[in-house]
Coordinates of C-alpha atoms in Angstrom, one line a residue:
X1 CA 0.0 0.0 0.0
X2 CA 1.2 3.6 -0.7
X3 CA 1.5 5.8 2.3
X4 CA -1.0 8.6 1.6
X5 CA -0.8 10.5 4.9
X6 CA -0.2 13.8 2.9
X7 CA 2.9 14.3 5.0
X8 CA 6.6 14.5 4.1
X9 CA 7.7 11.4 6.0
X10 CA 6.9 8.8 3.4
X11 CA 9.5 6.5 1.8
X12 CA 11.2 7.6 -1.3
X13 CA 11.5 5.6 -4.6
X14 CA 15.1 6.4 -4.8
X15 CA 18.0 4.7 -3.1
X16 CA 21.2 6.1 -1.7
X17 CA 23.7 6.8 -4.4
X18 CA 26.9 4.6 -4.4
X19 CA 30.0 6.7 -4.4
X20 CA 31.6 4.2 -6.8
X21 CA 28.8 4.5 -9.4
X22 CA 29.8 6.3 -12.6
X23 CA 29.2 6.2 -16.3
X24 CA 26.2 4.6 -18.0
X25 CA 25.1 1.5 -19.8
X26 CA 22.9 2.0 -22.8
X27 CA 20.5 -0.8 -22.1
X28 CA 16.9 -1.4 -23.1
X29 CA 14.3 0.3 -21.0
X30 CA 11.9 -1.9 -19.0
X31 CA 9.4 -0.2 -16.8
X32 CA 7.6 -3.3 -15.6
X33 CA 9.6 -3.5 -12.4
X34 CA 9.2 0.1 -11.3
X35 CA 8.9 0.3 -7.5
X36 CA 6.7 2.7 -5.7
X37 CA 8.9 4.7 -3.4
X38 CA 12.7 6.2 -3.6
X39 CA 14.2 4.6 -0.4
X40 CA 15.7 7.4 1.6
X41 CA 19.3 8.0 0.7
X42 CA 22.0 9.2 3.1
X43 CA 21.7 13.0 3.6
X44 CA 24.4 15.1 2.1
X45 CA 25.3 18.7 2.4
X46 CA 23.3 20.7 -0.1
X47 CA 25.3 21.7 -3.1
X48 CA 25.6 25.4 -3.9
X49 CA 27.0 24.7 -7.3
X50 CA 25.3 25.6 -10.6
X51 CA 25.1 22.3 -12.4
X52 CA 25.4 24.0 -15.7
X53 CA 28.3 26.4 -15.1
X54 CA 30.0 25.1 -11.9
X55 CA 29.6 28.5 -10.3
X56 CA 28.1 29.1 -6.8
X57 CA 24.4 30.1 -7.1
X58 CA 21.4 30.6 -5.0
X59 CA 17.8 31.0 -5.9
X60 CA 18.1 34.8 -5.5
X61 CA 21.1 35.2 -7.7
X62 CA 20.7 37.8 -10.4
X63 CA 22.1 35.2 -12.9
X64 CA 19.3 32.7 -12.1
X65 CA 16.4 34.9 -11.2
X66 CA 15.3 38.6 -11.7
X67 CA 14.3 39.2 -8.1
X68 CA 17.8 39.9 -7.0
X69 CA 18.5 40.1 -3.3
X70 CA 15.2 38.7 -2.1
X71 CA 14.9 35.6 0.1
X72 CA 12.9 33.3 -2.1
X73 CA 12.7 30.4 0.3
X74 CA 9.0 29.5 0.7
X75 CA 7.3 29.2 4.0
X76 CA 7.3 26.0 6.0
X77 CA 3.6 25.5 5.1
X78 CA 4.3 25.9 1.4
X79 CA 7.2 23.5 1.5
X80 CA 5.2 20.9 3.4
X81 CA 2.2 21.2 1.1
X82 CA 4.3 20.9 -2.1
X83 CA 6.5 18.1 -0.7
X84 CA 3.4 16.1 0.2
X85 CA 1.7 16.6 -3.2
X86 CA 4.9 15.7 -5.2
X87 CA 5.5 12.6 -3.1
X88 CA 2.0 11.2 -3.5
X89 CA 1.9 12.0 -7.2
X90 CA 5.3 10.4 -7.8
X91 CA 3.8 7.2 -6.4
X92 CA 0.9 7.2 -8.8
X93 CA 3.2 7.8 -11.8
X94 CA 5.3 4.9 -10.8
X95 CA 2.6 2.4 -9.9
X96 CA -1.2 2.2 -9.9
X97 CA -2.8 2.2 -6.5
X98 CA -4.0 -1.1 -5.0
X99 CA -7.4 -1.7 -3.3
X100 CA -6.2 -0.5 0.1
X101 CA -4.7 2.7 -1.3
X102 CA -7.8 3.5 -3.3
X103 CA -10.0 3.1 -0.2
X104 CA -7.6 5.4 1.7
X105 CA -7.8 7.9 -1.1
X106 CA -11.6 7.8 -1.2
X107 CA -11.7 9.0 2.3
X108 CA -9.1 11.7 2.2
X109 CA -8.7 13.1 -1.3
X110 CA -10.7 16.2 -0.3
X111 CA -7.8 17.0 2.0
X112 CA -5.4 17.4 -0.9
X113 CA -2.6 19.8 0.3
X114 CA -2.8 22.1 -2.7
X115 CA -6.3 23.3 -2.4
X116 CA -6.3 26.2 -4.9
X117 CA -6.0 26.4 -8.7
X118 CA -8.2 25.5 -11.7
X119 CA -6.2 22.3 -12.5
X120 CA -6.5 21.2 -8.8
X121 CA -10.3 21.6 -9.0
X122 CA -10.4 19.7 -12.2
X123 CA -8.1 17.0 -10.9
X124 CA -10.1 16.5 -7.7
X125 CA -13.4 16.3 -9.7
X126 CA -11.8 13.6 -11.8
X127 CA -11.0 11.7 -8.7
X128 CA -14.5 12.1 -7.4
X129 CA -15.8 10.7 -10.7
X130 CA -13.4 7.8 -10.4
X131 CA -14.6 6.9 -7.0
X132 CA -18.2 7.3 -8.0
X133 CA -17.7 5.0 -11.0
X134 CA -15.8 2.5 -8.7
X135 CA -12.8 2.3 -11.0
X136 CA -10.9 -0.8 -9.9
X137 CA -7.2 -1.3 -9.3
X138 CA -7.1 -3.5 -12.4
X139 CA -8.6 -0.7 -14.5
X140 CA -6.1 1.8 -13.2
X141 CA -3.2 -0.6 -13.7
X142 CA -4.3 -1.3 -17.3
X143 CA -4.6 2.4 -17.9
X144 CA -1.1 3.2 -16.5
X145 CA 0.4 0.3 -18.5
X146 CA -1.2 1.6 -21.7
X147 CA -0.1 5.2 -21.0
X148 CA 3.5 4.5 -20.1
X149 CA 4.1 1.4 -22.2
X150 CA 4.9 -1.3 -19.6
X151 CA 3.5 -4.1 -21.7
X152 CA 3.4 -2.4 -25.1
X153 CA 4.3 0.8 -26.9
X154 CA 3.7 3.8 -24.7
X155 CA 0.9 6.2 -25.6
X156 CA 2.8 8.8 -23.7
X157 CA 6.5 8.0 -22.9
X158 CA 7.2 8.9 -19.2
X159 CA 10.9 9.7 -19.8
X160 CA 12.4 13.2 -20.1
X161 CA 15.0 12.0 -22.7
X162 CA 12.3 10.8 -25.1
X163 CA 10.7 14.3 -25.1
X164 CA 13.9 16.4 -25.1
X165 CA 16.5 14.3 -26.9
X166 CA 16.9 14.9 -30.6
X167 CA 16.6 11.2 -31.3
X168 CA 13.8 10.5 -28.9
X169 CA 15.7 7.7 -27.1
X170 CA 16.1 6.7 -23.5
X171 CA 19.5 6.6 -21.7
X172 CA 20.8 9.6 -23.7
X173 CA 22.5 12.8 -22.5
X174 CA 19.4 14.0 -20.7
X175 CA 19.2 10.8 -18.7
X176 CA 22.8 11.2 -17.6
X177 CA 22.3 14.8 -16.6
X178 CA 19.3 13.9 -14.5
X179 CA 21.3 11.1 -12.9
X180 CA 24.0 13.6 -12.0
X181 CA 21.5 16.0 -10.5
X182 CA 20.0 13.2 -8.3
X183 CA 23.4 12.8 -6.7
X184 CA 23.2 16.3 -5.3
X185 CA 20.9 14.7 -2.7
X186 CA 22.9 11.5 -2.5
X187 CA 20.2 9.6 -4.4
X188 CA 20.0 7.3 -7.4
X189 CA 17.3 5.6 -9.4
X190 CA 16.3 2.2 -8.0
X191 CA 17.1 0.2 -11.1
X192 CA 20.2 2.0 -12.3
X193 CA 21.3 1.1 -15.8
X194 CA 18.3 -1.1 -16.3
X195 CA 15.5 1.5 -16.3
X196 CA 15.9 5.2 -17.3
X197 CA 16.6 7.6 -14.4
X198 CA 14.4 10.3 -15.9
X199 CA 10.9 8.8 -15.4
X200 CA 8.4 11.4 -14.4
X201 CA 7.7 9.6 -11.2
X202 CA 11.3 9.6 -10.2
X203 CA 11.7 13.3 -11.1
X204 CA 8.7 14.1 -9.0
X205 CA 10.1 12.0 -6.2
X206 CA 13.4 13.9 -6.4
X207 CA 11.5 17.2 -6.0
X208 CA 9.6 15.9 -3.0
X209 CA 12.9 14.8 -1.3
X210 CA 14.5 18.2 -1.9
X211 CA 11.5 20.0 -0.6
X212 CA 11.4 17.8 2.5
X213 CA 15.1 18.4 3.2
X214 CA 14.6 22.1 2.8
X215 CA 11.7 21.9 5.3
X216 CA 13.7 19.8 7.7
X217 CA 16.6 22.3 7.6
X218 CA 14.2 25.2 8.1
X219 CA 12.6 23.5 11.1
X220 CA 16.1 23.1 12.6
X221 CA 16.8 26.8 12.1
X222 CA 19.4 26.1 9.4
X223 CA 18.1 28.8 7.0
X224 CA 21.1 28.8 4.6
X225 CA 20.9 25.0 4.2
X226 CA 17.1 25.2 3.7
X227 CA 17.6 27.8 1.0
X228 CA 20.4 25.8 -0.7
X229 CA 18.2 22.7 -0.8
X230 CA 15.4 24.7 -2.2
X231 CA 17.7 26.0 -4.9
X232 CA 18.5 22.5 -5.9
X233 CA 14.8 21.9 -6.4
X234 CA 14.3 25.2 -8.2
X235 CA 17.1 24.6 -10.6
X236 CA 15.9 21.0 -11.4
X237 CA 12.4 22.3 -11.9
X238 CA 13.4 24.9 -14.4
X239 CA 16.2 23.0 -16.2
X240 CA 14.2 19.7 -16.4
X241 CA 10.5 19.5 -15.5
X242 CA 9.4 22.8 -17.0
X243 CA 11.1 21.9 -20.3
X244 CA 8.9 18.8 -20.9
X245 CA 6.4 18.0 -18.2
X246 CA 3.6 20.6 -19.0
X247 CA 3.0 19.2 -22.5
X248 CA 3.4 15.6 -21.2
X249 CA 0.6 16.1 -18.6
X250 CA -1.7 17.4 -21.3
X251 CA -1.0 14.3 -23.3
X252 CA -1.6 12.0 -20.3
X253 CA -4.9 13.6 -19.6
X254 CA -5.9 13.3 -23.2
X255 CA -4.9 9.7 -23.6
X256 CA -6.0 8.3 -20.2
X257 CA -9.0 6.0 -20.1
X258 CA -9.8 6.5 -16.4
X259 CA -10.9 9.4 -14.4
X260 CA -8.3 8.6 -11.8
X261 CA -5.3 9.1 -14.1
X262 CA -6.8 12.2 -15.7
X263 CA -7.0 13.5 -12.2
X264 CA -3.3 12.6 -11.6
X265 CA -2.3 14.5 -14.7
X266 CA -4.2 17.6 -13.7
X267 CA -3.0 17.6 -10.1
X268 CA 0.6 17.0 -11.3
X269 CA 0.4 20.0 -13.6
X270 CA -1.0 22.2 -10.9
X271 CA 1.7 21.1 -8.4
X272 CA 4.4 22.0 -11.0
X273 CA 2.7 25.4 -11.7
X274 CA 2.7 26.1 -8.0
X275 CA 6.3 25.2 -7.5
X276 CA 7.5 27.2 -10.6
X277 CA 5.5 30.3 -9.4
X278 CA 7.5 30.4 -6.2
X279 CA 10.4 31.8 -8.2
X280 CA 8.2 33.7 -10.7
X281 CA 8.7 31.1 -13.5
X282 CA 5.9 31.2 -16.2
X283 CA 3.2 28.6 -15.4
X284 CA 2.8 25.4 -17.4
X285 CA 0.7 25.9 -20.5

């Protein structure tokens, strides 16, 4: 069962990164064994390095953001709400909910942590229709399999590299860049070299882990660490997710055969919009 407490203390789908891991093997991608949850990796000091240029950077740097000099760290409430939403959504992109998880969702979906926004309203309405129609775990599993190509060609490939790479292939340069970015939090994909690192579920899980670490640092009074963790999240959001996920979620909503996964697509889009807006990025279209 997926932990749906809408809190930031759920398990992660990622595992701790091995310090000896390097390079890549261009193997065939299989998504049939994707696990739900990044297991927590060992915490590492947040990196203050710009992954593109190697220069120190913070969210308020003039080079990264126009609002120079301002503290752009969200409030604890904002961090917790976003971390909770990204964590739960990551699970549903990685694996369809089972019976127990669906029963849990049926009783608590109205407590969704991101309560405002048009896409949130649409997403929650889709979930309400799903529960009213009594969509089964088997229906949801079949829908996810068809969408992401677990047993056949994907209707909507869930990998960043397919959408951004010039050849539309997995395990290309984009995958390796994502792998490197995960290591900023001491994390790695659970099936390294066997399944692509840049699955939408893993990218959302990475965001959840970064937000949770920022919140934990803030709760401990470590404001600089909290801001650096958030900057890792901010940069990943802009350099990766905002470059492909908005159009991806539109395609997921269009191709889904269940209300449940149309809801997941809408809620995922709204969560990304909310996170991007914290640093004045343009919202997903």
